[in-house]
Amino acid sequence: MNAVESPSSVGELYDRFGALAYRLAVSITGNPAIAERVVSEAFSATWRKGVTSNSRFFSSVMRAVRAGAMQNRTAYGRRKSFEATLGTEDGRGHEAAVTSALAALSEGERSALALAYFGGLGVEAIASELRQPIPNVKANLQAALHNLRSVLTERGVAV
């Protein structure tokens, strides 16, 4: 394929730009498994948009990789921070309190909270994922945080 020729498949583009996109994703997320998923999603989404010229594809896919990696870095960092807190001297024994507090939430509250906190999604993305109106998602998130705070405070867990 010469410089002017458009690639005929996403595979050709991946061969050309995949290693660079993967290095970017790993450098942002710090997690090779997450980086692989982010790169795969970015390449697929960019190809589906119909972007096929090399320069446009490169810039579009790298923007998508960066955005996806930043979103996943936030979610991965929160998850690791939460796990680290539970594993500390101060956090010992809190796993049961957190588990029971989460179990006390309604399904809607638990789903919205999981997508926001561990998935790193915003309210609009959660509404789309759960197929709910934005006001319902906001209400579920507020109720979930309030209920968690109440249950954990009641059990002596600092929040």
PDB file of C-alpha atoms in Angstrom:
ATOM      1  CA  MET A   1       0.000   0.000   0.000  1.00  0.00           C
ATOM      2  CA  ASN A   2       1.499   3.333  -0.988  1.00  0.00           C
ATOM      3  CA  ALA A   3       1.012   6.582   0.969  1.00  0.00           C
ATOM      4  CA  VAL A   4      -1.899   7.767  -1.191  1.00  0.00           C
ATOM      5  CA  GLU A   5      -3.801   4.482  -1.277  1.00  0.00           C
ATOM      6  CA  SER A   6      -6.596   3.975   1.243  1.00  0.00           C
ATOM      7  CA  PRO A   7      -6.436   0.825   3.336  1.00  0.00           C
ATOM      8  CA  SER A   8      -8.920  -1.913   2.490  1.00  0.00           C
ATOM      9  CA  SER A   9      -9.426  -3.196   6.035  1.00  0.00           C
ATOM     10  CA  VAL A  10      -9.254  -2.204   9.650  1.00  0.00           C
ATOM     11  CA  GLY A  11      -6.559  -4.885   9.968  1.00  0.00           C
ATOM     12  CA  GLU A  12      -4.240  -2.908   7.705  1.00  0.00           C
ATOM     13  CA  LEU A  13      -4.783   0.171   9.824  1.00  0.00           C
ATOM     14  CA  TYR A  14      -4.227  -1.822  13.013  1.00  0.00           C
ATOM     15  CA  ASP A  15      -0.956  -3.175  11.605  1.00  0.00           C
ATOM     16  CA  ARG A  16       0.128   0.365  10.890  1.00  0.00           C
ATOM     17  CA  PHE A  17      -1.050   2.175  14.054  1.00  0.00           C
ATOM     18  CA  GLY A  18      -1.929  -0.509  16.611  1.00  0.00           C
ATOM     19  CA  ALA A  19       1.371  -0.654  18.489  1.00  0.00           C
ATOM     20  CA  LEU A  20       1.445   3.102  18.986  1.00  0.00           C
ATOM     21  CA  ALA A  21      -2.198   3.195  20.105  1.00  0.00           C
ATOM     22  CA  TYR A  22      -1.578   0.325  22.530  1.00  0.00           C
ATOM     23  CA  ARG A  23       1.483   2.054  24.038  1.00  0.00           C
ATOM     24  CA  LEU A  24      -0.572   5.199  24.546  1.00  0.00           C
ATOM     25  CA  ALA A  25      -3.397   3.271  26.210  1.00  0.00           C
ATOM     26  CA  VAL A  26      -1.014   1.366  28.522  1.00  0.00           C
ATOM     27  CA  SER A  27       0.789   4.557  29.481  1.00  0.00           C
ATOM     28  CA  ILE A  28      -2.517   6.149  30.492  1.00  0.00           C
ATOM     29  CA  THR A  29      -4.301   3.194  32.127  1.00  0.00           C
ATOM     30  CA  GLY A  30      -1.335   1.339  33.565  1.00  0.00           C
ATOM     31  CA  ASN A  31      -3.202  -1.894  32.777  1.00  0.00           C
ATOM     32  CA  PRO A  32      -2.449  -3.981  29.649  1.00  0.00           C
ATOM     33  CA  ALA A  33      -5.824  -5.761  29.647  1.00  0.00           C
ATOM     34  CA  ILE A  34      -7.754  -2.492  29.809  1.00  0.00           C
ATOM     35  CA  ALA A  35      -5.452  -1.001  27.161  1.00  0.00           C
ATOM     36  CA  GLU A  36      -6.199  -3.877  24.763  1.00  0.00           C
ATOM     37  CA  ARG A  37      -9.936  -3.374  25.162  1.00  0.00           C
ATOM     38  CA  VAL A  38      -9.667   0.406  24.730  1.00  0.00           C
ATOM     39  CA  VAL A  39      -7.609   0.063  21.543  1.00  0.00           C
ATOM     40  CA  SER A  40      -9.942  -2.555  20.081  1.00  0.00           C
ATOM     41  CA  GLU A  41     -12.990  -0.388  20.767  1.00  0.00           C
ATOM     42  CA  ALA A  42     -11.290   2.714  19.354  1.00  0.00           C
ATOM     43  CA  PHE A  43     -10.291   0.979  16.114  1.00  0.00           C
ATOM     44  CA  SER A  44     -13.742  -0.553  15.639  1.00  0.00           C
ATOM     45  CA  ALA A  45     -15.577   2.699  16.349  1.00  0.00           C
ATOM     46  CA  THR A  46     -13.327   4.724  14.057  1.00  0.00           C
ATOM     47  CA  TRP A  47     -13.671   2.200  11.232  1.00  0.00           C
ATOM     48  CA  ARG A  48     -17.478   2.115  11.648  1.00  0.00           C
ATOM     49  CA  LYS A  49     -17.543   5.915  11.286  1.00  0.00           C
ATOM     50  CA  GLY A  50     -16.160   5.426   7.791  1.00  0.00           C
ATOM     51  CA  VAL A  51     -12.833   7.129   8.422  1.00  0.00           C
ATOM     52  CA  THR A  52     -10.424   5.419   6.046  1.00  0.00           C
ATOM     53  CA  SER A  53      -7.714   7.856   5.017  1.00  0.00           C
ATOM     54  CA  ASN A  54      -4.508   7.133   6.910  1.00  0.00           C
ATOM     55  CA  SER A  55      -4.023  10.564   8.455  1.00  0.00           C
ATOM     56  CA  ARG A  56      -7.681  11.028   9.457  1.00  0.00           C
ATOM     57  CA  PHE A  57      -7.877   7.500  10.816  1.00  0.00           C
ATOM     58  CA  PHE A  58      -4.702   7.954  12.848  1.00  0.00           C
ATOM     59  CA  SER A  59      -5.841  11.193  14.459  1.00  0.00           C
ATOM     60  CA  SER A  60      -9.364   9.902  15.074  1.00  0.00           C
ATOM     61  CA  VAL A  61      -8.268   6.587  16.564  1.00  0.00           C
ATOM     62  CA  MET A  62      -5.648   8.209  18.801  1.00  0.00           C
ATOM     63  CA  ARG A  63      -8.255  10.660  20.141  1.00  0.00           C
ATOM     64  CA  ALA A  64     -10.601   7.735  20.808  1.00  0.00           C
ATOM     65  CA  VAL A  65      -7.823   5.740  22.505  1.00  0.00           C
ATOM     66  CA  ARG A  66      -6.899   8.681  24.715  1.00  0.00           C
ATOM     67  CA  ALA A  67     -10.528   9.350  25.686  1.00  0.00           C
ATOM     68  CA  GLY A  68     -11.242   5.677  26.370  1.00  0.00           C
ATOM     69  CA  ALA A  69      -8.029   5.220  28.326  1.00  0.00           C
ATOM     70  CA  MET A  70      -8.675   8.325  30.438  1.00  0.00           C
ATOM     71  CA  GLN A  71     -12.186   7.130  31.247  1.00  0.00           C
ATOM     72  CA  ASN A  72     -10.920   3.654  32.145  1.00  0.00           C
ATOM     73  CA  ARG A  73      -7.970   5.012  34.109  1.00  0.00           C
ATOM     74  CA  THR A  74     -10.406   6.845  36.346  1.00  0.00           C
ATOM     75  CA  ALA A  75     -12.535   3.742  36.844  1.00  0.00           C
ATOM     76  CA  TYR A  76      -9.506   1.464  37.347  1.00  0.00           C
ATOM     77  CA  GLY A  77      -7.920   3.935  39.764  1.00  0.00           C
ATOM     78  CA  ARG A  78     -11.105   4.148  41.805  1.00  0.00           C
ATOM     79  CA  ARG A  79     -11.397   0.372  41.969  1.00  0.00           C
ATOM     80  CA  LYS A  80      -7.750  -0.018  43.039  1.00  0.00           C
ATOM     81  CA  SER A  81      -8.121   2.789  45.594  1.00  0.00           C
ATOM     82  CA  PHE A  82     -11.257   1.166  47.018  1.00  0.00           C
ATOM     83  CA  GLU A  83      -9.565  -2.240  47.204  1.00  0.00           C
ATOM     84  CA  ALA A  84      -6.477  -0.719  48.805  1.00  0.00           C
ATOM     85  CA  THR A  85      -8.590   1.048  51.430  1.00  0.00           C
ATOM     86  CA  LEU A  86     -10.314  -2.191  52.351  1.00  0.00           C
ATOM     87  CA  GLY A  87      -6.937  -3.897  52.603  1.00  0.00           C
ATOM     88  CA  THR A  88      -5.387  -1.372  55.023  1.00  0.00           C
ATOM     89  CA  GLU A  89      -5.212  -1.672  58.790  1.00  0.00           C
ATOM     90  CA  ASP A  90      -7.980   0.928  59.069  1.00  0.00           C
ATOM     91  CA  GLY A  91     -10.055  -0.800  56.394  1.00  0.00           C
ATOM     92  CA  ARG A  92      -9.878  -4.288  57.879  1.00  0.00           C
ATOM     93  CA  GLY A  93     -13.302  -5.686  58.588  1.00  0.00           C
ATOM     94  CA  HIS A  94     -15.089  -3.056  56.516  1.00  0.00           C
ATOM     95  CA  GLU A  95     -15.634  -5.429  53.589  1.00  0.00           C
ATOM     96  CA  ALA A  96     -18.673  -6.961  55.295  1.00  0.00           C
ATOM     97  CA  ALA A  97     -20.121  -3.536  56.111  1.00  0.00           C
ATOM     98  CA  VAL A  98     -19.654  -2.309  52.550  1.00  0.00           C
ATOM     99  CA  THR A  99     -21.055  -5.534  51.084  1.00  0.00           C
ATOM    100  CA  SER A 100     -24.158  -5.403  53.258  1.00  0.00           C
ATOM    101  CA  ALA A 101     -24.582  -1.673  52.608  1.00  0.00           C
ATOM    102  CA  LEU A 102     -24.472  -2.319  48.857  1.00  0.00           C
ATOM    103  CA  ALA A 103     -26.920  -5.214  49.236  1.00  0.00           C
ATOM    104  CA  ALA A 104     -29.342  -2.856  51.008  1.00  0.00           C
ATOM    105  CA  LEU A 105     -29.557  -0.625  47.915  1.00  0.00           C
ATOM    106  CA  SER A 106     -32.313  -1.048  45.356  1.00  0.00           C
ATOM    107  CA  GLU A 107     -31.309  -2.617  42.042  1.00  0.00           C
ATOM    108  CA  GLY A 108     -31.588   0.772  40.297  1.00  0.00           C
ATOM    109  CA  GLU A 109     -29.395   2.470  42.904  1.00  0.00           C
ATOM    110  CA  ARG A 110     -26.814  -0.316  42.811  1.00  0.00           C
ATOM    111  CA  SER A 111     -26.655  -0.355  38.998  1.00  0.00           C
ATOM    112  CA  ALA A 112     -26.295   3.415  38.695  1.00  0.00           C
ATOM    113  CA  LEU A 113     -23.656   3.519  41.436  1.00  0.00           C
ATOM    114  CA  ALA A 114     -21.623   0.687  39.894  1.00  0.00           C
ATOM    115  CA  LEU A 115     -21.632   2.320  36.457  1.00  0.00           C
ATOM    116  CA  ALA A 116     -20.706   5.719  37.877  1.00  0.00           C
ATOM    117  CA  TYR A 117     -18.091   4.698  40.404  1.00  0.00           C
ATOM    118  CA  PHE A 118     -16.516   1.577  38.927  1.00  0.00           C
ATOM    119  CA  GLY A 119     -17.423   2.130  35.289  1.00  0.00           C
ATOM    120  CA  GLY A 120     -16.415   5.782  35.306  1.00  0.00           C
ATOM    121  CA  LEU A 121     -19.522   6.761  33.346  1.00  0.00           C
ATOM    122  CA  GLY A 122     -21.281  10.100  33.524  1.00  0.00           C
ATOM    123  CA  VAL A 123     -24.990  10.554  34.130  1.00  0.00           C
ATOM    124  CA  GLU A 124     -25.882  10.687  30.412  1.00  0.00           C
ATOM    125  CA  ALA A 125     -23.933   7.502  29.647  1.00  0.00           C
ATOM    126  CA  ILE A 126     -25.516   5.716  32.610  1.00  0.00           C
ATOM    127  CA  ALA A 127     -28.985   6.796  31.450  1.00  0.00           C
ATOM    128  CA  SER A 128     -28.229   5.430  27.998  1.00  0.00           C
ATOM    129  CA  GLU A 129     -26.791   2.180  29.370  1.00  0.00           C
ATOM    130  CA  LEU A 130     -29.726   1.579  31.733  1.00  0.00           C
ATOM    131  CA  ARG A 131     -32.292   2.987  29.285  1.00  0.00           C
ATOM    132  CA  GLN A 132     -33.618   5.379  31.924  1.00  0.00           C
ATOM    133  CA  PRO A 133     -34.322   9.106  31.924  1.00  0.00           C
ATOM    134  CA  ILE A 134     -31.490  11.275  33.251  1.00  0.00           C
ATOM    135  CA  PRO A 135     -33.550  12.524  36.252  1.00  0.00           C
ATOM    136  CA  ASN A 136     -34.108   8.898  37.361  1.00  0.00           C
ATOM    137  CA  VAL A 137     -30.375   8.188  37.173  1.00  0.00           C
ATOM    138  CA  LYS A 138     -29.562  11.315  39.171  1.00  0.00           C
ATOM    139  CA  ALA A 139     -32.145  10.382  41.800  1.00  0.00           C
ATOM    140  CA  ASN A 140     -30.794   6.819  42.021  1.00  0.00           C
ATOM    141  CA  LEU A 141     -27.221   8.058  42.433  1.00  0.00           C
ATOM    142  CA  GLN A 142     -28.181  10.545  45.133  1.00  0.00           C
ATOM    143  CA  ALA A 143     -30.265   7.949  46.986  1.00  0.00           C
ATOM    144  CA  ALA A 144     -27.502   5.336  46.706  1.00  0.00           C
ATOM    145  CA  LEU A 145     -24.867   7.656  48.150  1.00  0.00           C
ATOM    146  CA  HIS A 146     -27.177   8.806  50.924  1.00  0.00           C
ATOM    147  CA  ASN A 147     -28.153   5.228  51.827  1.00  0.00           C
ATOM    148  CA  LEU A 148     -24.556   3.990  51.733  1.00  0.00           C
ATOM    149  CA  ARG A 149     -23.382   6.865  53.895  1.00  0.00           C
ATOM    150  CA  SER A 150     -26.163   6.197  56.422  1.00  0.00           C
ATOM    151  CA  VAL A 151     -25.538   2.442  56.676  1.00  0.00           C
ATOM    152  CA  LEU A 152     -21.751   2.780  56.858  1.00  0.00           C
ATOM    153  CA  THR A 153     -21.871   5.580  59.434  1.00  0.00           C
ATOM    154  CA  GLU A 154     -24.292   3.506  61.511  1.00  0.00           C
ATOM    155  CA  ARG A 155     -21.750   0.643  61.470  1.00  0.00           C
ATOM    156  CA  GLY A 156     -18.856   2.856  62.469  1.00  0.00           C
ATOM    157  CA  VAL A 157     -17.172   3.081  59.083  1.00  0.00           C
ATOM    158  CA  ALA A 158     -15.747   6.546  58.431  1.00  0.00           C
ATOM    159  CA  VAL A 159     -17.068   7.979  55.166  1.00  0.00           C
TER     160      VAL A 159
END
